[in-house]
XYZ file of C-alpha atoms in Angstrom:
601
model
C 22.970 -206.333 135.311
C 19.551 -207.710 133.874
C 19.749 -211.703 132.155
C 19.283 -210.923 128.432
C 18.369 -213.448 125.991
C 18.871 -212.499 122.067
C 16.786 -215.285 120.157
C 15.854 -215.234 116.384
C 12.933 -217.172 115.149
C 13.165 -218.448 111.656
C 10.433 -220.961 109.626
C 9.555 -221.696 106.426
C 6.592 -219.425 105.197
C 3.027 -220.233 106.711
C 4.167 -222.746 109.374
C 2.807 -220.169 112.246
C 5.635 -217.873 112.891
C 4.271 -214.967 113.020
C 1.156 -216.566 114.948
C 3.410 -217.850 117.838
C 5.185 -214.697 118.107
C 2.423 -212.481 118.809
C 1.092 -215.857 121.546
C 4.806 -214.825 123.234
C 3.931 -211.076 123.143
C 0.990 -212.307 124.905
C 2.441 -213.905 127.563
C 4.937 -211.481 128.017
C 1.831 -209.123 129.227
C 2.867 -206.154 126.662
C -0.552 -205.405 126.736
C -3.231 -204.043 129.319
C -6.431 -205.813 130.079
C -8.192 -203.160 128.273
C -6.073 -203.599 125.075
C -7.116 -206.031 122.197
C -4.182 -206.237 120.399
C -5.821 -208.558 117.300
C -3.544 -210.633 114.936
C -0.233 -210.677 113.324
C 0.797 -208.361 115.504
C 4.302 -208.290 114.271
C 3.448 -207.756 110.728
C 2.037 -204.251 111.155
C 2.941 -203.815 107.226
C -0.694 -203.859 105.233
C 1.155 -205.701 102.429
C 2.581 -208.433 105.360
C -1.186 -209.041 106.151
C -2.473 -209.167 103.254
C 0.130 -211.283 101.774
C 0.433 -213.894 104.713
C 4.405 -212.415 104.853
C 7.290 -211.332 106.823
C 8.973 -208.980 104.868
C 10.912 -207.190 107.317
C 13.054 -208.587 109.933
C 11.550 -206.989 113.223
C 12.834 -206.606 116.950
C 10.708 -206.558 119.946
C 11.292 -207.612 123.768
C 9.185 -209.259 126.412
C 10.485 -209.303 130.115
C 10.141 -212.938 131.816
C 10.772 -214.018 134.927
C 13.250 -211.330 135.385
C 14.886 -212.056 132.212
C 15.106 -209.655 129.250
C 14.434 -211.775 125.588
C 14.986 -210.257 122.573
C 12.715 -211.668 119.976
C 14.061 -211.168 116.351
C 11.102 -211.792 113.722
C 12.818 -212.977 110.544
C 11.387 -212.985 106.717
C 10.534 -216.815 105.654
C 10.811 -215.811 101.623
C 14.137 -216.203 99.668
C 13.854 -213.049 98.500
C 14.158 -211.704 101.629
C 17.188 -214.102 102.722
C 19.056 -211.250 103.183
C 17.440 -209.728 106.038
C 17.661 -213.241 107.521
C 21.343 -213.326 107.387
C 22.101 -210.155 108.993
C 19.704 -210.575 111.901
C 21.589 -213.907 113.121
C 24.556 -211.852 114.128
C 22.426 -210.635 116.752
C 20.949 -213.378 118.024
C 22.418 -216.381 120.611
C 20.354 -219.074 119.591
C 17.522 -219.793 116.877
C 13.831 -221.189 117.636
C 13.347 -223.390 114.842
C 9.572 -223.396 114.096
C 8.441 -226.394 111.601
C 5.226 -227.566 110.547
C 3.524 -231.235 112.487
C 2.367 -231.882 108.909
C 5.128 -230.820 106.746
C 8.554 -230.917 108.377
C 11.395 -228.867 107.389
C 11.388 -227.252 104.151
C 13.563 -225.808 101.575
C 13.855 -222.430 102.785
C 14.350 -223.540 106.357
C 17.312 -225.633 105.527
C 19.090 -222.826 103.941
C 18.468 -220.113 106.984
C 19.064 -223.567 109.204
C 22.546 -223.749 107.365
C 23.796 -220.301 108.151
C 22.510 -220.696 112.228
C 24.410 -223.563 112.392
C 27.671 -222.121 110.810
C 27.328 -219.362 113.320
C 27.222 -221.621 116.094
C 24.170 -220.888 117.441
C 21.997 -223.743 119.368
C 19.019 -224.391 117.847
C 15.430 -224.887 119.892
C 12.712 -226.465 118.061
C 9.107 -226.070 118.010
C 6.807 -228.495 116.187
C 3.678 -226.466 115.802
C 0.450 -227.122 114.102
C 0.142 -230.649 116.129
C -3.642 -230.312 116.390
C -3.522 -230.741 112.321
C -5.593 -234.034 110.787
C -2.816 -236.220 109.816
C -0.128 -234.787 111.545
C 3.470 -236.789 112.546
C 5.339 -235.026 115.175
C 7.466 -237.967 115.634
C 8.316 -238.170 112.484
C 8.674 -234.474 112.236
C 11.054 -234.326 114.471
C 13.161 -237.045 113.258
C 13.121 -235.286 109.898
C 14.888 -232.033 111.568
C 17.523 -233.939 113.220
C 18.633 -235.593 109.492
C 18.311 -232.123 108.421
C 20.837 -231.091 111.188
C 22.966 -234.108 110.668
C 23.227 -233.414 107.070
C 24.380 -229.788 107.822
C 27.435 -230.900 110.237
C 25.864 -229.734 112.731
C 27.981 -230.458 116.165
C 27.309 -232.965 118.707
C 25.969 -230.098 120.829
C 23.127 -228.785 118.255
C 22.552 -231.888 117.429
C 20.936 -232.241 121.107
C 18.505 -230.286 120.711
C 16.003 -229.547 123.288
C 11.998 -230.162 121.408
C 8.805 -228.363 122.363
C 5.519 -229.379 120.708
C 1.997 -227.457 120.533
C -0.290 -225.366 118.492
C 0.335 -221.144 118.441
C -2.886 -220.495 116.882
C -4.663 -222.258 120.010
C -2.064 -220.971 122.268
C -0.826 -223.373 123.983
C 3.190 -225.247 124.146
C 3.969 -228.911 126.265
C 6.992 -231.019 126.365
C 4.890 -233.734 125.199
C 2.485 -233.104 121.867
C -0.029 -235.515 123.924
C -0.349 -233.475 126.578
C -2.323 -230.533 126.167
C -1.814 -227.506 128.612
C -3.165 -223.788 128.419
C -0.808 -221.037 127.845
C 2.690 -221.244 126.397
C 4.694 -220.943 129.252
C 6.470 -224.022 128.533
C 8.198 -222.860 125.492
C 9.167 -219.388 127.729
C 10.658 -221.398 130.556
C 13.094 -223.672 127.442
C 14.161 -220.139 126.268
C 15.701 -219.566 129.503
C 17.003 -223.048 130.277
C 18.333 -224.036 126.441
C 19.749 -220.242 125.392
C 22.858 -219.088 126.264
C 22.945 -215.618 127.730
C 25.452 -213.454 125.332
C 28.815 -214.162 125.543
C 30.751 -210.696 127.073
C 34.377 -211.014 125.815
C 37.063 -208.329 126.954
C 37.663 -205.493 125.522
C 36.611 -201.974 124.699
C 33.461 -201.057 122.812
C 32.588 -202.889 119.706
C 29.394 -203.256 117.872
C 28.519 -204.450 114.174
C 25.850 -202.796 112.249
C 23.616 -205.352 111.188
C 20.465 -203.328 110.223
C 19.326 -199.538 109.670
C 16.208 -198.032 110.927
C 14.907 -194.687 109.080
C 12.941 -192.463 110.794
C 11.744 -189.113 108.738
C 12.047 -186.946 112.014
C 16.193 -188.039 113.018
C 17.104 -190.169 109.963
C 19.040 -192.884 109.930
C 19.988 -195.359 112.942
C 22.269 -197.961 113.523
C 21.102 -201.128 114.897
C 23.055 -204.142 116.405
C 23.777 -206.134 119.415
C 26.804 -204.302 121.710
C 29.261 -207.329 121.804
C 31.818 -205.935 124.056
C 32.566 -203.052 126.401
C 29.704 -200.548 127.139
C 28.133 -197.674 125.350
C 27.026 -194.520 126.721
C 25.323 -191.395 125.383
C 27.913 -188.870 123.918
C 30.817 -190.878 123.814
C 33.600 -190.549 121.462
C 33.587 -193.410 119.022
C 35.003 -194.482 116.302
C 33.149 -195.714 113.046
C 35.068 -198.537 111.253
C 34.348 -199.311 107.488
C 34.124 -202.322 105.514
C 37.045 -201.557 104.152
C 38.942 -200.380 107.384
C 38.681 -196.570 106.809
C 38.045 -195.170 110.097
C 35.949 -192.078 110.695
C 35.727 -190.173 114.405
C 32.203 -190.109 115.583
C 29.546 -189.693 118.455
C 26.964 -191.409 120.040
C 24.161 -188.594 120.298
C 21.407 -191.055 121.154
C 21.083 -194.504 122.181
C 17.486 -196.645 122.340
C 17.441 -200.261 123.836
C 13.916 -202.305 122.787
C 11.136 -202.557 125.289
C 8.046 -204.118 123.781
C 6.807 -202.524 120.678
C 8.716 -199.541 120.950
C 12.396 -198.225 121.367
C 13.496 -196.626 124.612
C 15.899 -193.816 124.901
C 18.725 -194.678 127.844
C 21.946 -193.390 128.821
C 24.009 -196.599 128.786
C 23.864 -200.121 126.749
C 24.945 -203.154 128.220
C 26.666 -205.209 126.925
C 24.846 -208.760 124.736
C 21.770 -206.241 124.303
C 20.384 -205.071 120.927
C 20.337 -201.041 120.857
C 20.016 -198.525 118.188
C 22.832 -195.920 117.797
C 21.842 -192.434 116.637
C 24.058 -189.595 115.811
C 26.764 -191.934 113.703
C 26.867 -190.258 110.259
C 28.076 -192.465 106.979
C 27.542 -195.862 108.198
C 26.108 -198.869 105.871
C 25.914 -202.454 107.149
C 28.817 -204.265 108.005
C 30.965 -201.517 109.505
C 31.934 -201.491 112.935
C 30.849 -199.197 115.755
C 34.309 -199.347 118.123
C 36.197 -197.028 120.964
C 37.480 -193.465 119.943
C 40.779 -194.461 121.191
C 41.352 -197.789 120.675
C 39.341 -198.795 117.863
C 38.982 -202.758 116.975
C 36.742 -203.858 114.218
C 34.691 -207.237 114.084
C 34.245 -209.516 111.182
C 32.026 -208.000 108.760
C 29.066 -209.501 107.022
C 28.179 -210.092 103.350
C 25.282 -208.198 101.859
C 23.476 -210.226 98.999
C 24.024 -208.797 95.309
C 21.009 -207.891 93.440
C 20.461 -210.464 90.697
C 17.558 -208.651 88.573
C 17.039 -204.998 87.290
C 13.655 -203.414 86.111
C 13.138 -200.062 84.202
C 11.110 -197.089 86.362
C 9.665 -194.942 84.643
C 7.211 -191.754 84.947
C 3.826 -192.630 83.505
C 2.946 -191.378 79.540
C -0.468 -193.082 79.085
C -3.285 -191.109 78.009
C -4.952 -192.069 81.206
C -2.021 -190.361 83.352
C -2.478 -188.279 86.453
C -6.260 -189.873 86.998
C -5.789 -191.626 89.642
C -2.143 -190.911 91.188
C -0.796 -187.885 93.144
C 3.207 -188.024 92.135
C 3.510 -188.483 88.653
C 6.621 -186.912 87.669
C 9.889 -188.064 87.415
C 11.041 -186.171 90.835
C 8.246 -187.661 92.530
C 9.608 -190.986 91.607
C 13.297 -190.113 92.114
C 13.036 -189.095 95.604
C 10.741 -191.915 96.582
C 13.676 -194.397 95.043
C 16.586 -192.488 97.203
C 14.503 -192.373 99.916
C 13.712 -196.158 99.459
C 17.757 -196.490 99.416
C 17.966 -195.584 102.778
C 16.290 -198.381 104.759
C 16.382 -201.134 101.498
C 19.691 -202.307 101.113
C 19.340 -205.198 98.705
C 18.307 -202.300 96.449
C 20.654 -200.422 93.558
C 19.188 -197.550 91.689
C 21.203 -195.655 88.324
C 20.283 -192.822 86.271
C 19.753 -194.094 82.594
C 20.304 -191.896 79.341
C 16.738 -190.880 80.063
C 15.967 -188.063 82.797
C 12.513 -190.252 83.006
C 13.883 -193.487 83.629
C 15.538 -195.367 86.537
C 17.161 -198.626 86.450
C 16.280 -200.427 89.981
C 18.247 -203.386 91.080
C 16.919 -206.012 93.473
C 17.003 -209.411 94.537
C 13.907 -210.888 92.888
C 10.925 -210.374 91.857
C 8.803 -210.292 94.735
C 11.544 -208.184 96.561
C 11.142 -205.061 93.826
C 7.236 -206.157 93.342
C 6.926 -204.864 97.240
C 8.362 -201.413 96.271
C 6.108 -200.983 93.624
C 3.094 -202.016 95.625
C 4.370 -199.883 98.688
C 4.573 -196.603 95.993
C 1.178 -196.962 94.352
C -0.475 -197.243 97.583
C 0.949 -194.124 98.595
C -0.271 -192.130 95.781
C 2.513 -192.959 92.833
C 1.613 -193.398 89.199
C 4.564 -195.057 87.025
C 5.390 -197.467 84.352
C 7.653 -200.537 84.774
C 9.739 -202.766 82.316
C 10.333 -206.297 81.865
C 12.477 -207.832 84.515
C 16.238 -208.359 83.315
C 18.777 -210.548 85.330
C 22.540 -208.844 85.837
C 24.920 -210.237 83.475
C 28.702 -209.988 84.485
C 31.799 -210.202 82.691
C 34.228 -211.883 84.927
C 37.634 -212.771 83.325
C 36.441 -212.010 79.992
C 33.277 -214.090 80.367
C 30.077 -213.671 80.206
C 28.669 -214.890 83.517
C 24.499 -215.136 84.911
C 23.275 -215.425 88.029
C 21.937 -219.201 88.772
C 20.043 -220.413 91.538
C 18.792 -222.960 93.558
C 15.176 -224.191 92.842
C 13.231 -226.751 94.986
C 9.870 -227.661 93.721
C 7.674 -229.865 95.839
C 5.124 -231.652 93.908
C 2.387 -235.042 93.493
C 5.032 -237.831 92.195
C 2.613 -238.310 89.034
C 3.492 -234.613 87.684
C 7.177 -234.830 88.358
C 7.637 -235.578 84.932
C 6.020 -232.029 83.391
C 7.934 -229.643 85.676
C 11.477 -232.052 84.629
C 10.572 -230.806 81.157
C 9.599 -227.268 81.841
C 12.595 -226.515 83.853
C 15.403 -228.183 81.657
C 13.643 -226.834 78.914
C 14.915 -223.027 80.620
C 18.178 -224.175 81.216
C 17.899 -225.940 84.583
C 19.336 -229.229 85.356
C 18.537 -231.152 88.268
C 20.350 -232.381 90.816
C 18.275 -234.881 93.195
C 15.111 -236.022 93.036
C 13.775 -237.577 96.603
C 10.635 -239.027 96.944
C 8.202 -238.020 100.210
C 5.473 -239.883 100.499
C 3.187 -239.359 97.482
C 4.780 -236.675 96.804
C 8.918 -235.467 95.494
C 11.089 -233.133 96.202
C 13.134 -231.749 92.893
C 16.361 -229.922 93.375
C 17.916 -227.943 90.199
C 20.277 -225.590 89.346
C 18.766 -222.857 86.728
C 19.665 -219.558 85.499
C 17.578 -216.555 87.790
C 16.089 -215.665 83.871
C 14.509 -219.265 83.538
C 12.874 -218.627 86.792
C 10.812 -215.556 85.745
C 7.475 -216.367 84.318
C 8.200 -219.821 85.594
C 5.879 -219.985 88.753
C 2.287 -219.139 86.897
C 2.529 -221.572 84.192
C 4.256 -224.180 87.022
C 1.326 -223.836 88.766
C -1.129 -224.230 85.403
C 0.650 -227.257 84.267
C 0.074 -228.698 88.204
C -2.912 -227.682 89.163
C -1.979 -225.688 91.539
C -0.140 -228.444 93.276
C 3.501 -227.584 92.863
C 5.568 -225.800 96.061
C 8.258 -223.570 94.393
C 11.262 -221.822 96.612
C 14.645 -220.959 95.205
C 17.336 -218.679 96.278
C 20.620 -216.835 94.604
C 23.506 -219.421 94.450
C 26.071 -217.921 91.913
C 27.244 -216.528 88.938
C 28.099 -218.670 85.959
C 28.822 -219.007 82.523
C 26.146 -218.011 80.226
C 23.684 -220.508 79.328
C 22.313 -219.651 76.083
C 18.968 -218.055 74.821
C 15.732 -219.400 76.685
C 12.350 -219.350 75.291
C 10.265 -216.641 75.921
C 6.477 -216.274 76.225
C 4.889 -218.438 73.029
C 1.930 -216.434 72.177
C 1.683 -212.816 71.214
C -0.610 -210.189 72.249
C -3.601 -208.797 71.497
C -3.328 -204.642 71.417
C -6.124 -202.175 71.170
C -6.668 -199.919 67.621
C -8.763 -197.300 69.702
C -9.423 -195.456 72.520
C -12.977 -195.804 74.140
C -14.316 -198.772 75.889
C -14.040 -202.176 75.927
C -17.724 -203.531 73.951
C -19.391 -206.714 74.625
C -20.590 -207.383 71.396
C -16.755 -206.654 69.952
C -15.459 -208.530 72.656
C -17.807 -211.931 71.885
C -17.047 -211.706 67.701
C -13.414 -211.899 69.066
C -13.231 -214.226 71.589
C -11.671 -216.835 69.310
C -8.897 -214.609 68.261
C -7.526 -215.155 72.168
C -7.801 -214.622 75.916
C -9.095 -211.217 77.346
C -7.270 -209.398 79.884
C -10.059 -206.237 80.005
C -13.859 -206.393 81.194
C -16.569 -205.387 78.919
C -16.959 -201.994 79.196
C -13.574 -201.109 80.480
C -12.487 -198.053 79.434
C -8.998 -198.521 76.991
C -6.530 -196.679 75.007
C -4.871 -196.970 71.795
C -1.380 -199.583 72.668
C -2.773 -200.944 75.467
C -2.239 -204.879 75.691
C -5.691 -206.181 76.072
C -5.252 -209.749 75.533
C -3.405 -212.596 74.402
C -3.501 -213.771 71.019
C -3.378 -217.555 70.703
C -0.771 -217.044 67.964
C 2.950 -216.029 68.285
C 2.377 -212.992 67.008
C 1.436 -209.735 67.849
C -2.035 -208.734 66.703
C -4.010 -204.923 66.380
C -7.811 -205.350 67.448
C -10.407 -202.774 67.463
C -13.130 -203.298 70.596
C -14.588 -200.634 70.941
C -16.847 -200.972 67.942
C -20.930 -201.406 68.464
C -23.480 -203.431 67.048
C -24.851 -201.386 63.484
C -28.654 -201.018 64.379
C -31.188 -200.776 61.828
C -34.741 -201.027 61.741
C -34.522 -204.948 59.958
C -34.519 -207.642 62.594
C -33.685 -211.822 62.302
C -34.103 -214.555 64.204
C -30.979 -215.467 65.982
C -28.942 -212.732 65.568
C -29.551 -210.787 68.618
C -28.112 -214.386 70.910
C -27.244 -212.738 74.560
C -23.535 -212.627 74.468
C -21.299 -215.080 76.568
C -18.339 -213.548 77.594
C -15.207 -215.530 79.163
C -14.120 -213.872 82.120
C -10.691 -212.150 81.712
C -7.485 -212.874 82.848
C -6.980 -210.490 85.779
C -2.825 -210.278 87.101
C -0.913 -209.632 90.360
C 1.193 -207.113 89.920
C 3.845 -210.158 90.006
C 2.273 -211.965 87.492
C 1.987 -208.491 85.006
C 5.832 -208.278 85.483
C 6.923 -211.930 84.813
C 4.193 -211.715 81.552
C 5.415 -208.992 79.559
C 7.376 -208.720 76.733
C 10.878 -206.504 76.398
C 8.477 -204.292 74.296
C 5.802 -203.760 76.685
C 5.486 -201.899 80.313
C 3.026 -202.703 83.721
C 1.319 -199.213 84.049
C 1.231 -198.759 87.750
C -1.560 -196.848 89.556
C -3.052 -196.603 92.771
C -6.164 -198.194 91.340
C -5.489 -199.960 87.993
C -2.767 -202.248 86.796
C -2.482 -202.171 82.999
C -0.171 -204.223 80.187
C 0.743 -201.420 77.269
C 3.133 -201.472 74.097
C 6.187 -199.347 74.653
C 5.506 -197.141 71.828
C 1.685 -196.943 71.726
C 0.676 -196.072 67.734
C 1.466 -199.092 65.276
C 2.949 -196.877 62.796
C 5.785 -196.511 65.643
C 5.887 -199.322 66.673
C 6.039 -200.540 62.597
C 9.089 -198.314 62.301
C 10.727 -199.246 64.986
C 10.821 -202.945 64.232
C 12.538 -201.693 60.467
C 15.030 -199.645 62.483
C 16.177 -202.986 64.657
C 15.839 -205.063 61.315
């Protein structure tokens, strides 16, 4: 039987993850001499490059020294926390990556937190130590008191500590000592982690993720903790709720590099994918067709937020998009279903409209992005946090929020958040700068990140994740000023543009073409206000002196499609297109919109 190794890596985002992983892949000589495999090899997703991302948790293998490791890529974003919990079931120890500059952060504790309650034994690599300024000493004193305050035992609290730089490629016992490849960090994996653990017993295996593939479907993926699995064999599928269901094992893949290889028998401790198991969702159990056992199942995070999908009803619809109807949009959602399983979509009273469930914004934000890149046109609606009603209360979801910022401007965030319902918990200083902890409802959160940013300069560091549901907190303050929406369709004039400039902030560049309804700005009143721009400058035969000033236009306000979703009002949608993003009124005349507003009066 080959030595396996099952190892997850798990960092806080942009502390070289993904970097280091693709150094190992490297080493591991996946590739020929003739191959130039680039960058970020692991995140072959264009929206993981472009946003500096994981977003999905990925498995890939290297062969060393004779020994099989499994390398499990994990998401560093809490909206993605999810994937991170599932993926430790599979692993036998954790490589801790943290930054020689700045230490553990919030998001590493938490993953940290749930490694450690799984027992695994952590290995830690300080990377980044050729950074100005750097403390590795310090560093690494700062993960142990991050242990120690997680009860971590005796055992992971002796950890073993490997220090170098994964964008230079290189890994030493010693951060002073400076060596050329990385096979120092190789040779702790095979000294520090535990080879899996093979208990007695028949066949068991717990589905911890699902791969979809549009020419077989779907796939069950886990680690085979017991017993052995071979191709064909009667098994039995266990549910979360201990249903059992006769099955077969029509295909089984083991990982070899990049790719999946098909075998005829799994061993046991290694991660394989399953196919020909029909009804299984993650959690269930994979175990013998005659003597079935199941194993402890695992949680799957509840979505916290819901947005409206919609088909698109502009008058610029169907210009730039290739599925614009509302079966284009349903089958992309069930299809979505298959592989996302943070995600929740219901039919609404409208054949048009979906109501998506997800974790966060940035975890439904990807979906969108994914579908207008493949040719989608749609309209979304303002983000709305799930409200329960648990023993006849009205309950919210409330989460954790860390926000790391210069000690001088601690005081402006403490009055943003509390003034959205948070309350903070601890406040520990770090140098020049502090660490804020809170507890605030997921609705004070949205919107919260752009203006955090405003009111810091750009200095703040902002992570939070789901906690729990509790009582509701009361009404929070929404956006103060109203918008500025567009009389006409045409374009977008300079000359209008300048005479208005005072009226508020432009989101549209001079001519821009724009439609009737379309949100085009933002008024620097509270209220809502009806523009024309599309009007040009009278010309007559008469000139003056003065009057025909070059105009000076203020650049607009452009948005990320995050940004679009936290701005809006309940009354407005984000048009969605493979080449525009736009901010539009619900209805789109005034004389609608006029009547509505009587109607909810």
């Amino acid at each position: 039987m080959q030595s396996i190794r099952n190892i997850a890596i798990i960092a806080h985002v942009d502390h070289g993850k993904t970097t280091l992983v693709d150094k190992m892949l490297l080493a591991g000589q996946l590739f020929g001499d003739h191959e130039r495999p680039g960058d970020l090899i692991m995140d072959s997703n264009d929206q993981e490059r472009e946003r500096g991302i994981t977003i999905l948790a990925k498995n890939v293998s290297i062969n060393y020294k004779g020994t099989k490791i499994n390398i499990i890529d994990t998401p560093g974003h809490a909206d993605f926390g999810g994937e991170v919990e599932r993926v430790l079931n599979m692993a036998d120890g954790v490589l801790l990556l943290v930054d020689a500059f700045e230490g553990p952060m919030p998001q590493t504790r938490f993953v940290m937190d749930k490694a450690l309650k799984l027992g695994l034994n952590p290995l830690v690599v300080v990377n980044k130590v050729d950074k100005p300024n750097c403390t590795p000493e310090e560093v690494h004193e700062m993960v142990f008191d991050l242990m120690f305050s997680l009860d971590a035992t005796e055992e992971q609290l002796d950890f073993p500590t490997i220090y170098g730089s994964a964008k230079n490629g290189w890994m030493s016992e010693d951060w002073r000592k400076e060596t050329d490849n990385i096979l120092p960090l190789l040779d702790a994996i095979l000294e520090h982690v535990h080879p899996p653990e093979i208990p007695e017993g028949n066949t068991q295996l717990l589905v911890t993720s699902i791969e979809f593939s549009k020419y077989i479907g779907r796939m069950a993926i886990g680690r085979l903790s017991r017993g052995t699995l071979k191709a064909n064999q009667q098994l039995t599928l266990i549910g979360r709720d201990g249903t059992e269901t006769k099955a077969r094992a029509r295909n089984l893949y083991v990982y070899e590099g990049f790719g999946r290889v098909e075998v005829d028998e799994v061993q046991s401790g290694d991660i394989c994918a399953v196919f020909g198991v029909e009804g299984f969702e993650i959690g269930d159990t994979i175990a013998d067709g005659e003597e079935p056992e199941a194993l402890p199942t695992i949680d799957i995070d509840e979505p916290t937020l819901s947005m409206v999908f919609t088909i698109n009803d502009s008058p610029f619809f169907g210009k730039e998009g290739k599925y614009v109807t509302s079966r284009h949009i349903k089958d992309r959602l069930t299809a979505e279903l298959e592989r996302n399983l943070a995600l929740r979509v219901e039919d609404t009273d409208s054949a048009d409209k979906f109501r998506v469930f997800g974790r966060g914004v940035m975890h439904l934000s990807v979906l969108i992005e994914t579908m207008r890149r493949e040719g989608y046109e749609l309209q979304i609606g303002q983000p709305q946090v799930i409200v329960k009603e648990i023993d006849g209360e009205k309950q919210e979801p409330v989460e954790e929020l860390t926000v790391d910022l210069p000690d001088e401007m601690s005081g402006t965030a403490i009055n943003m958040i509390t003034q959205r319902k948070g309350m903070m918990l601890s406040m520990t200083p770090k140098g020049e700068r502090v660490v804020l902890e809170f507890e605030i409802p997921s609705r004070g959160i949205i919107g919260l990140r752009s203006n955090m940013l405003t009111a810091t300069q750009g200095e703040a560091i902002m992570t939070h994740r789901f906690k729990e549901f509790q009582p509701h907190k009361g009404e929070i303050p929404g956006r103060l000023n109203g918008s500025l929406i567009s009389m006409e369709n045409g374009k977008a004039i300079p000359y209008s543009i300048n005479n208005l400039q005072d009226r508020g902030r432009f989101f549209v560049d001079a001519n821009q073409e724009i439609y009737e309804g379309q949100v085009i700005g933002e008024n620097s009143r509270a209220v809502d206000l009806v523009i024309n721009i599309t009007k040009t400058k009278k010309l007559t035969n008469m000139r003056s002196s003065g009057n025909d000033d070059k105009a000076r236009l203020v650049p607009p306000r452009k948005f990320s499609l995050e940004e679009a979703l936290e701005y809006i009002q309940a009354d407005e949608y984000v048009e969605v297109t493979p080449e525009s993003l736009r901010l539009r009124k619900t209805l789109l005349r005034e004389a609608e919109r006029k009547r509505g507003e009587k109607i909810y009066n």
